[in-house]
Structure formats: C-alpha cells, structure tokens
C-alpha cells in the first residue's frame, strides 16, 4: 500500500491527514474514514491500510486540525486504564469544540477533495468512522445524500442523530454497536427511526464487546469484534461503490 500525507483546504484553514491507496496507479472508489476521538495514530493507519488493500482510496483527515497538526495530542503507545484519564482530559475539550457546524463545513471540504483526486473513481463515496468518528460519518452522509453511497459507524454515539436527519439518508448503512453503547430503550428507538427512514440498513450489537473494540492500542480491543467489523464493512463497500 501507499501512504501519502495530505493537506485538505477547508473554510477554516488546512486539515492535515493522510491517504492510503493501492500501489500501481489507476482509480479506486473513495472512502472517507474518520478516526476515533484519540485521533490519527498507528492503529488508525493500520485500519486505513487494510481497507486500501481491498482496492480503495482511503482519506483520513485530522479533524482536530484547528488545534494543530497531527499529533494534536501526544498519546502513549498503549492507552490502558492507567493512562486513559489523562488522555481523556486532553481530547475531550477538542471533541466538545468540534461543533456540528464545523463537522458539516469540514465534511464538504473532505468530499470535495476526494472528488478532485485523480486516483479516486468518479461517483459517490463511502464514509466510515469509529467512536465519535462514526457520528461524524453519519452526519456527513445525512448532509450529502447525493455524494455518499454507504456509511458505516462502529461503537459510535449515533443515537445523537434524530429521526428527521435519518430520514434524509439515501446511503446504505451499517451500525456496529458495542454492548453498553446505548441503553436497550435508546437502541430500540434508534432502530425504529432507522427502519422508518426506509433505507437499506443494519444495526447490531457485537456480542461481548465494549466501547472501542476495534482499537488494538486500547484495553477495549476485541479481536473477534474487529473481525466482525470487517465482515460487515467490506461487503457493504463492495455492494455500494462503483468500481472503475
């Protein structure tokens, strides 16, 4: 795989980040990937490289760019129980400052960047994300139904998106929840709203997982949950994205 540093012009500056794509040239379906709240780091690069290995151009922006380039927060190599409080103390103000207006403004810039890349195939793209990045992915798909063919969010606070917004979706969607991410009542309400939207969708709790199960540099990591995530994400992209 090829990894390239990118700089995406936005309304508020320039978002740094990286793109992962197959070697050998050609055009590939585009995927916008949002990292979790800990931001860009080796495990996120590994996820993007794995996805690119299946034939996709994967753009991973630093959505905290307003606070500085990657790494915005210096993270330990492993985010365990003893370091998690200090890390959260640093990242939570960044997450709170990333308002919906900022999310939507940036999403427009990221999609515009993908559409202009010669390595990206014409047509709609997919958006995926982890933790708060999954919420950003969903908000991006809601705001740009004509440009997003698929959205996948994993252990994400997607319950924050209400029925009126879900009704605007046209993308096929998958939500992979950790046990405990949502209360049973909240999950049932979310699933009812998703069904009422009338789109192709799956929303499931991954058994035995806790929040953050895809991230191998945390105590939350669950190998079976990560494998299940790939068995849901890859077929979704294969069904929905146009190949050159």
XYZ file of C-alpha atoms in Angstrom:
244
model
C 0.000 0.000 0.000
C 0.973 3.611 -0.488
C 0.578 6.174 2.311
C 0.592 9.838 1.363
C 0.440 12.901 3.586
C -2.411 15.187 2.540
C -3.444 18.769 3.199
C -7.119 19.499 2.614
C -8.189 23.149 2.227
C -11.205 23.984 4.394
C -13.216 27.079 5.215
C -11.170 27.485 8.408
C -7.675 26.598 7.215
C -5.998 23.396 6.095
C -6.661 19.940 7.520
C -3.656 17.659 7.510
C -4.042 13.903 7.353
C -3.120 11.002 5.122
C -4.431 8.872 2.304
C -3.922 5.133 1.912
C -4.292 3.657 -1.551
C -3.236 0.655 -3.599
C 0.077 0.700 -5.413
C 0.204 0.660 -9.185
C -1.839 3.665 -10.192
C -5.362 3.622 -11.531
C -8.551 4.957 -9.994
C -10.202 3.498 -6.922
C -13.523 4.014 -5.136
C -13.174 6.655 -2.440
C -13.680 6.171 1.285
C -13.629 8.948 3.873
C -12.541 7.489 7.215
C -12.911 9.366 10.498
C -10.674 8.271 13.362
C -11.945 7.865 16.898
C -11.609 10.645 19.454
C -7.953 9.823 20.127
C -7.146 10.895 16.574
C -4.690 9.734 13.938
C -2.093 7.257 15.213
C -0.568 3.925 14.118
C -3.672 1.807 14.725
C -5.758 4.133 12.535
C -3.134 3.905 9.795
C -3.330 0.113 10.055
C -7.107 0.188 9.580
C -6.794 2.502 6.584
C -4.050 0.384 5.021
C -6.108 -2.769 5.454
C -9.056 -1.126 3.749
C -6.900 0.266 0.946
C -5.600 -3.246 0.374
C -9.081 -4.186 -0.792
C -8.906 -1.633 -3.587
C -9.997 1.680 -2.058
C -8.588 5.184 -1.787
C -8.959 5.974 1.909
C -8.779 9.572 3.116
C -8.196 10.042 6.859
C -8.299 13.722 7.880
C -7.136 15.192 11.149
C -10.476 16.715 12.103
C -8.837 18.427 15.087
C -6.638 20.479 12.733
C -7.886 23.763 14.187
C -5.869 22.901 17.295
C -2.715 21.917 15.420
C -1.308 19.273 13.079
C -1.092 15.561 13.836
C -0.373 14.555 16.542
C -2.583 17.121 18.234
C -2.232 15.174 21.477
C 0.842 13.127 22.332
C -0.513 9.665 23.030
C 1.114 6.708 24.742
C 1.777 3.691 22.543
C -0.888 1.830 24.519
C -3.908 3.590 26.029
C -4.536 1.471 29.099
C -6.549 2.035 32.230
C -3.750 3.924 33.934
C -3.259 6.445 31.102
C -6.857 6.785 29.893
C -7.933 9.548 32.350
C -5.047 11.812 31.352
C -5.671 11.186 27.649
C -9.388 11.909 28.008
C -8.597 15.133 29.832
C -6.713 16.271 26.729
C -9.042 15.050 23.981
C -12.464 15.826 25.450
C -12.098 19.612 25.033
C -11.182 19.022 21.377
C -14.229 16.827 20.855
C -16.547 19.349 22.521
C -15.118 22.160 20.388
C -15.849 20.200 17.202
C -19.376 21.506 16.755
C -21.895 20.245 14.234
C -21.314 23.370 12.138
C -17.612 22.555 11.999
C -18.332 18.921 11.177
C -20.528 19.844 8.229
C -18.212 22.550 6.917
C -15.256 20.173 7.016
C -17.222 17.294 5.505
C -17.919 19.396 2.431
C -14.181 20.070 2.088
C -13.222 16.408 2.509
C -15.740 15.260 -0.089
C -14.626 17.984 -2.477
C -11.034 16.841 -2.030
C -11.939 13.234 -2.823
C -13.908 14.244 -5.912
C -10.900 16.155 -7.251
C -8.321 13.416 -6.751
C -7.185 11.718 -9.985
C -6.719 8.460 -8.045
C -10.389 8.387 -6.986
C -13.052 6.886 -9.227
C -15.986 9.049 -10.253
C -19.230 8.670 -8.380
C -20.392 8.527 -4.774
C -18.028 7.559 -1.955
C -18.403 5.736 1.351
C -17.884 7.207 4.802
C -16.862 5.207 7.843
C -15.817 6.090 11.351
C -15.063 4.905 14.851
C -16.375 6.228 18.183
C -17.085 9.947 17.698
C -15.778 9.487 14.153
C -18.778 7.256 13.491
C -21.060 10.132 14.430
C -19.126 12.383 12.041
C -19.561 9.758 9.325
C -23.312 9.657 9.874
C -23.612 13.448 9.887
C -21.612 13.574 6.645
C -23.918 11.066 4.965
C -27.037 12.903 6.131
C -25.742 16.225 4.815
C -24.580 14.864 1.446
C -27.024 12.170 0.323
C -26.086 12.637 -3.328
C -22.387 12.057 -2.659
C -22.407 9.225 -0.121
C -23.461 5.718 -1.128
C -22.590 3.926 2.110
C -21.922 4.779 5.735
C -20.606 2.517 8.482
C -20.141 3.539 12.107
C -18.610 1.414 14.833
C -19.039 1.899 18.601
C -20.340 5.379 17.798
C -22.791 7.707 19.592
C -25.167 7.634 16.630
C -28.195 7.985 18.880
C -27.413 11.701 18.838
C -28.859 11.838 15.309
C -32.640 12.151 15.338
C -35.369 10.770 13.069
C -35.609 13.843 10.851
C -31.936 13.571 9.943
C -32.092 9.799 9.443
C -34.978 10.355 7.049
C -32.616 12.345 4.785
C -30.277 9.392 4.323
C -30.093 7.643 0.972
C -26.913 5.656 1.662
C -26.932 2.030 2.727
C -25.835 1.987 6.355
C -24.371 -0.330 8.962
C -24.030 0.401 12.653
C -21.927 -1.900 14.804
C -22.595 -1.170 18.474
C -20.648 -2.333 21.483
C -22.592 -3.800 24.344
C -23.460 -0.884 26.587
C -23.026 1.805 23.930
C -26.757 2.510 24.116
C -29.438 1.523 26.592
C -31.899 -1.079 25.277
C -34.626 1.564 25.064
C -32.374 4.034 23.230
C -31.224 1.352 20.802
C -34.802 0.250 20.133
C -35.815 3.842 19.426
C -32.835 4.368 17.136
C -33.624 1.171 15.226
C -37.271 2.224 14.832
C -36.171 5.577 13.436
C -33.738 3.841 11.118
C -36.445 1.497 9.842
C -38.794 4.440 9.316
C -36.158 6.075 7.106
C -36.843 3.324 4.574
C -33.231 2.665 3.584
C -31.139 -0.478 3.443
C -29.657 -0.738 6.916
C -28.309 -2.984 9.620
C -27.885 -2.062 13.272
C -26.464 -4.711 15.544
C -24.757 -5.164 18.870
C -21.464 -7.020 18.550
C -21.540 -9.695 21.267
C -19.059 -9.472 24.109
C -17.637 -6.095 23.090
C -17.085 -2.857 24.954
C -16.787 0.646 23.575
C -13.671 0.990 21.423
C -13.480 -2.683 20.437
C -11.806 -2.023 17.062
C -8.784 -0.223 18.514
C -5.883 -2.589 19.223
C -3.937 0.041 21.194
C -6.549 0.179 23.973
C -7.869 -2.069 26.738
C -11.188 -2.172 24.882
C -9.831 -4.105 21.912
C -11.690 -7.262 20.953
C -10.181 -9.296 18.071
C -13.470 -11.012 17.304
C -15.229 -7.648 17.223
C -12.651 -6.268 14.799
C -13.051 -9.299 12.522
C -16.829 -8.918 12.619
C -16.392 -5.249 11.699
C -14.516 -6.261 8.538
C -17.165 -8.859 7.621
C -19.750 -6.061 7.694
C -17.738 -3.195 6.204
C -16.160 -4.888 3.192
C -19.364 -6.378 1.699
C -21.125 -3.048 2.259
C -18.492 -1.213 0.224
C -18.447 -3.894 -2.464
C -22.227 -3.566 -2.889
C -22.420 0.183 -2.999
C -19.303 1.655 -4.580
C -18.746 1.866 -8.290
C -15.558 0.195 -9.494
C -13.666 1.715 -12.436
